[in-house]
Amino acid sequence: MFLSVFDIFKIGVGPSSSHTMGPMTAAARFLDDLRGGAEKIPGAGTLTRLGASLHGSLAFTGKGHGTDRAVILGLIGYLPASLDPDAAEELETEVRRIKRISPPGLGTLDFDPESDLVFDFGPPLPGHANGLVLSAFDERGNPYMTQTYYSVGGGFVVTEAELETEKAAKTKTLHAEKDAMGYPYPFGSAAEMLEMGRASGKSIAEMKRANECAHQNIQPRELSGQITRICDVMNAVIDRGLRIDGILPGGLSVKRRAKAMHEQLLAERGNNRSQPHVANDWLSVYAMAVNEENAAGGRVVTSPTNGAAGVVPSVVRYYRDHCIGATDAGVQTMMLTASAIGGLIKHRASISGAECGCQAEVGSASAMGAAGLCAALGGTNEQIENAAEIALEHHLGMTCDPAAGLVQVPCIERNGLGAIKAVSAASLALRGDGTHFMPLDNCIETMRQTGEDMNTKYKETSLGGLAVNLPEC
């Protein structure tokens, strides 16, 4: 169940990791299956046409999240990491105009998004709230190949068979399974992580670094370079978001605010008139800059999702630009520690808003940011685990109810508050000695149970909460 730093932090495009990046990746995977031919239905004729159906949350909020565009782009061969966001609309428009696609290696195929891309508002597929079925047909209209995919959050995509395998693996002994994979520190829970840290004398970041180097068979210097590249993209997203104003797409007429806020904060610097809580404003503006970029369909880094992509980059930027004694090594420690916590949450619960609400997205991101900052500021493993628990605990029960299915209201501001909570949680943990009442593992399990019990209206369907209590225009 090892999750790489680069599984948690993936370069992609907005506005959603589960509803944009995941479906695009699934479509691209389907093309690979078609090229391989192994799953072709016996007796099928010549491949002629493609089709897709979206289910559950992908159907209910797919328009707002650009899921239809993502599927179209995936079926013409694009992936989130390499797509030019500025070209997406033009590419989609052309497919809708000619009603055909030409995926590399498959020739020209019929595909009319108006009839071949279906939003199915019936019951969700049984495996996960984010389901999509991709189909291919022969010249007679008979099935050529069909595959069911689930977008399980953070840009992760699994087939129906892979999902069943993953669920079965969670019931096995974590140590036995992970030791066989050859990782030096195969922790599958926070308790195991702390015990391995005590036994080895290593920090969480050091253990995660050793696991990552073993996974990739690389040296620490090369890993550091890879992490730096991710951080560079995160910073570039913040900087772009701080430069651009205007109205976000989607029809809600939400105004981009980060640029004006940043200009105000810069003007106030050095005039001795800023209130002490101005640090919160800096955290908010960094996070909001990222999520305004995400809402506009721009380049972002999942952290661990797109909907929560502003929290960790904001806390990292806050550490670099505002904390005394910040170093490049501290940033590396933050990223490694944050990914370790994110991996535990994904493995033991979920990072999907459609599965567990926003507690799984911004809550998880806040826990990651808190743990990372605590580590960079010299916290012990026990203090780091405490910081993550504090941040996650105080997001429990948070719903995912985006207005109009867009990742804008309340998502953009919520990332700012998630970053503020992360810093507060790290600070509280550093004031203690690491001993505390509620273990992180218990908090993660509580989040999972709460997500199971949460009404579907509040899990990224836009059928309840803020999404149905909009102001009159």
Coordinates of C-alpha atoms in Angstrom, one line a residue, residues 163-441:
L163 CA -10.8 -1.4 -6.6
E164 CA -11.8 -4.9 -5.4
T165 CA -8.1 -5.9 -5.1
E166 CA -7.4 -2.7 -3.1
K167 CA -10.3 -3.3 -0.7
A168 CA -9.1 -6.8 -0.1
A169 CA -5.6 -5.7 0.5
K170 CA -6.8 -3.4 3.3
T171 CA -7.9 -6.4 5.3
K172 CA -4.5 -8.1 5.1
T173 CA -1.7 -7.7 7.6
L174 CA 0.0 -4.4 6.7
H175 CA 3.4 -5.4 7.9
A176 CA 3.5 -8.7 6.0
E177 CA 2.4 -7.1 2.8
K178 CA 4.7 -4.1 3.0
D179 CA 7.8 -5.9 4.2
A180 CA 7.5 -8.1 1.1
M181 CA 7.6 -5.0 -1.0
G182 CA 11.1 -4.1 0.4
Y183 CA 10.5 -0.7 2.0
P184 CA 12.8 -0.1 5.0
Y185 CA 10.0 1.5 7.1
P186 CA 6.7 -0.1 6.0
F187 CA 4.3 1.8 8.4
G188 CA 0.6 1.5 7.6
S189 CA -0.6 3.5 10.6
A190 CA 0.4 6.4 12.6
A191 CA 1.1 4.1 15.6
E192 CA 3.4 2.0 13.5
M193 CA 5.1 5.1 12.1
L194 CA 5.8 6.4 15.7
E195 CA 7.1 3.0 16.8
M196 CA 9.4 2.7 13.8
G197 CA 10.7 6.2 14.5
R198 CA 11.5 5.3 18.1
A199 CA 13.1 2.0 17.2
S200 CA 15.3 3.6 14.4
G201 CA 15.9 7.0 15.9
K202 CA 14.8 8.5 12.6
S203 CA 12.3 11.3 11.9
I204 CA 9.1 10.8 9.9
A205 CA 10.7 12.6 7.0
E206 CA 13.9 10.5 7.1
M207 CA 11.8 7.3 7.1
K208 CA 9.7 8.6 4.2
R209 CA 12.8 9.6 2.3
A210 CA 14.3 6.1 2.7
N211 CA 11.1 4.5 1.5
E212 CA 10.8 6.8 -1.5
C213 CA 14.5 6.1 -2.5
A214 CA 13.9 2.4 -2.2
H215 CA 10.7 2.7 -4.2
Q216 CA 12.4 4.6 -7.1
N217 CA 15.8 3.0 -6.6
I218 CA 17.4 6.5 -6.6
Q219 CA 19.7 8.5 -4.3
P220 CA 18.5 11.1 -1.9
R221 CA 20.0 13.9 -3.9
E222 CA 17.8 12.9 -7.0
L223 CA 14.7 12.7 -4.8
S224 CA 15.4 16.2 -3.4
G225 CA 15.5 17.5 -7.0
Q226 CA 12.2 15.9 -7.8
I227 CA 10.6 17.4 -4.7
T228 CA 12.1 20.8 -5.5
R229 CA 10.4 20.7 -9.0
I230 CA 7.0 20.0 -7.4
C231 CA 7.6 23.0 -5.0
D232 CA 8.6 25.2 -7.9
V233 CA 5.3 24.4 -9.6
M234 CA 3.4 25.1 -6.4
N235 CA 5.1 28.5 -6.0
A236 CA 4.5 29.3 -9.7
V237 CA 0.8 28.7 -9.2
I238 CA 0.7 31.0 -6.2
D239 CA 2.6 33.7 -8.1
R240 CA 0.2 33.4 -11.1
G241 CA -2.8 33.6 -8.9
L242 CA -1.5 36.7 -7.2
R243 CA -1.1 38.4 -10.6
I244 CA -4.5 37.8 -12.2
D245 CA -7.8 39.3 -11.4
G246 CA -11.2 39.2 -13.1
I247 CA -14.3 36.9 -12.9
L248 CA -14.0 33.1 -12.6
P249 CA -15.8 31.0 -15.2
G250 CA -18.9 29.0 -14.5
G251 CA -21.7 31.5 -14.2
L252 CA -21.6 32.4 -10.5
S253 CA -19.7 35.7 -11.2
V254 CA -17.3 35.0 -8.4
K255 CA -14.6 37.7 -8.4
R256 CA -10.9 36.7 -8.1
R257 CA -9.7 38.4 -4.9
A258 CA -6.1 37.2 -4.3
K259 CA -4.4 39.9 -6.4
A260 CA -6.1 42.8 -4.7
M261 CA -5.6 41.3 -1.2
H262 CA -1.9 40.8 -2.0
E263 CA -1.5 44.4 -3.2
Q264 CA -3.1 45.6 0.1
L265 CA -0.8 43.4 2.2
L266 CA 2.3 44.6 0.3
A267 CA 1.3 48.2 0.8
E268 CA 0.9 47.7 4.6
R269 CA 4.3 46.2 5.0
G270 CA 6.6 48.3 7.2
N271 CA 4.1 50.9 8.2
N272 CA 3.6 49.6 11.7
R273 CA -0.1 49.6 11.3
S274 CA -0.7 45.9 10.6
Q275 CA -2.6 43.9 13.2
P276 CA -0.9 40.8 14.6
H277 CA -3.3 38.5 12.9
V278 CA -2.1 39.7 9.5
A279 CA -0.2 36.4 9.3
N280 CA -3.6 34.8 8.7
D281 CA -4.2 37.1 5.8
W282 CA -0.9 36.0 4.2
L283 CA -1.9 32.3 4.6
S284 CA -5.3 33.0 3.1
V285 CA -4.1 35.0 0.1
Y286 CA -1.5 32.3 -0.8
A287 CA -4.2 29.5 -0.6
M288 CA -6.8 31.6 -2.4
A289 CA -4.4 32.4 -5.2
V290 CA -4.0 28.7 -5.8
N291 CA -7.6 27.8 -5.7
E292 CA -8.6 30.7 -7.9
E293 CA -6.2 29.3 -10.4
N294 CA -7.7 25.8 -9.9
A295 CA -11.3 27.2 -10.3
A296 CA -10.2 28.7 -13.6
G297 CA -8.9 25.4 -14.9
G298 CA -5.3 26.3 -14.5
R299 CA -2.2 24.3 -13.6
V300 CA -2.1 23.1 -10.0
V301 CA -0.5 20.4 -7.8
T302 CA -2.9 18.0 -6.1
S303 CA -2.2 18.4 -2.3
P304 CA -3.7 15.8 -1.9
T305 CA -6.6 16.9 -4.1
N306 CA -7.4 19.9 -6.4
G307 CA -10.2 21.1 -4.2
A308 CA -7.7 21.3 -1.4
A309 CA -4.7 22.3 -3.5
G310 CA -4.1 25.6 -1.8
V311 CA -3.5 24.5 1.8
V312 CA -0.1 22.8 1.7
P313 CA 1.4 25.3 -0.8
S314 CA 0.2 28.1 1.4
V315 CA 1.8 26.7 4.5
V316 CA 5.1 25.9 2.6
R317 CA 5.1 29.5 1.3
Y318 CA 4.4 30.8 4.8
Y319 CA 7.3 28.8 6.2
R320 CA 9.7 30.1 3.5
D321 CA 8.7 33.8 3.5
H322 CA 7.6 34.4 7.1
C323 CA 9.1 31.9 9.5
I324 CA 12.5 32.6 11.2
G325 CA 15.2 30.2 10.2
A326 CA 13.5 28.7 7.1
T327 CA 15.7 26.6 4.9
D328 CA 15.5 24.5 1.7
A329 CA 16.1 21.4 3.9
G330 CA 13.1 22.5 5.9
V331 CA 10.9 22.6 2.8
Q332 CA 12.1 19.1 1.9
T333 CA 11.2 17.9 5.4
M334 CA 7.7 19.5 5.1
M335 CA 7.0 17.8 1.8
L336 CA 8.1 14.4 2.9
T337 CA 6.3 14.6 6.2
A338 CA 3.1 15.9 4.6
S339 CA 3.1 13.1 2.1
A340 CA 3.5 10.5 4.8
I341 CA 0.5 11.8 6.6
G342 CA -1.5 12.1 3.4
G343 CA -0.7 8.6 2.5
L344 CA -1.9 7.3 5.8
I345 CA -5.2 9.1 5.5
K346 CA -5.8 7.9 2.0
H347 CA -5.0 4.3 2.9
R348 CA -7.0 4.2 6.1
A349 CA -9.9 6.4 5.1
S350 CA -10.3 8.6 2.1
I351 CA -9.2 11.9 0.4
S352 CA -12.3 12.0 -1.7
G353 CA -15.0 14.6 -1.1
A354 CA -17.5 12.4 -2.9
E355 CA -16.8 9.6 -0.5
C356 CA -16.3 11.4 2.9
G357 CA -17.1 15.1 2.3
C358 CA -14.7 18.0 2.6
Q359 CA -13.2 16.7 5.8
A360 CA -11.4 14.3 3.5
E361 CA -10.1 17.0 1.3
V362 CA -9.4 20.3 3.2
G363 CA -9.3 18.3 6.4
S364 CA -6.6 16.0 5.1
A365 CA -4.7 18.8 3.5
S366 CA -4.7 20.8 6.8
A367 CA -3.4 17.7 8.7
M368 CA -0.6 17.4 6.1
G369 CA 0.3 21.0 6.3
A370 CA 0.3 21.0 10.1
A371 CA 2.5 17.9 10.3
G372 CA 4.9 19.3 7.7
L373 CA 5.3 22.7 9.4
C374 CA 5.7 21.1 12.8
A375 CA 8.5 18.9 11.4
A376 CA 10.2 21.8 9.7
L377 CA 10.2 23.8 12.9
G378 CA 11.9 21.1 14.8
G379 CA 9.0 19.1 16.2
T380 CA 9.5 15.5 17.4
N381 CA 7.6 12.6 15.7
E382 CA 5.1 12.7 18.5
Q383 CA 4.5 16.4 18.2
I384 CA 4.1 16.0 14.4
E385 CA 1.5 13.2 14.8
N386 CA -0.2 15.5 17.4
A387 CA -0.2 18.4 14.9
A388 CA -1.8 16.3 12.2
E389 CA -4.5 15.0 14.6
I390 CA -5.4 18.5 15.8
A391 CA -5.9 19.8 12.3
L392 CA -7.9 16.8 11.1
E393 CA -10.0 16.6 14.3
H394 CA -11.3 20.2 13.8
H395 CA -12.4 19.5 10.3
L396 CA -14.5 16.4 11.2
G397 CA -18.0 16.5 9.8
M398 CA -17.2 19.1 7.2
T399 CA -19.5 18.7 4.1
C400 CA -18.7 19.1 0.4
D401 CA -21.5 21.1 -1.0
P402 CA -20.1 23.3 -3.8
A403 CA -22.5 25.9 -5.2
A404 CA -23.5 25.0 -8.8
G405 CA -21.0 22.1 -8.7
L406 CA -18.1 24.6 -9.1
V407 CA -14.9 24.5 -7.0
Q408 CA -15.4 28.1 -6.0
V409 CA -17.9 28.6 -3.2
P410 CA -17.1 27.7 -0.4
C411 CA -13.9 26.0 -1.7
I412 CA -11.6 28.9 -2.3
E413 CA -12.0 30.6 1.1
R414 CA -12.1 27.2 2.8
N415 CA -8.5 26.5 1.7
G416 CA -7.4 29.7 3.4
L417 CA -9.0 28.6 6.6
G418 CA -7.5 25.1 6.2
A419 CA -4.1 26.7 6.0
I420 CA -4.7 28.9 9.1
K421 CA -5.8 25.8 11.0
A422 CA -2.7 23.9 9.9
V423 CA -0.4 26.6 11.3
S424 CA -2.4 26.9 14.5
A425 CA -2.3 23.1 14.9
A426 CA 1.4 23.0 14.4
S427 CA 1.9 25.8 16.9
L428 CA -0.3 24.1 19.5
A429 CA 1.6 20.8 19.1
L430 CA 5.0 22.5 19.4
R431 CA 3.8 23.9 22.8
G432 CA 3.3 20.4 24.1
D433 CA 5.5 17.4 24.4
G434 CA 3.7 15.2 22.0
T435 CA 1.5 13.4 24.5
H436 CA -2.3 13.9 23.8
F437 CA -5.6 12.1 24.3
M438 CA -6.8 11.3 20.8
P439 CA -4.4 9.4 18.5
L440 CA -4.2 10.3 14.8
D441 CA -5.3 6.8 13.8

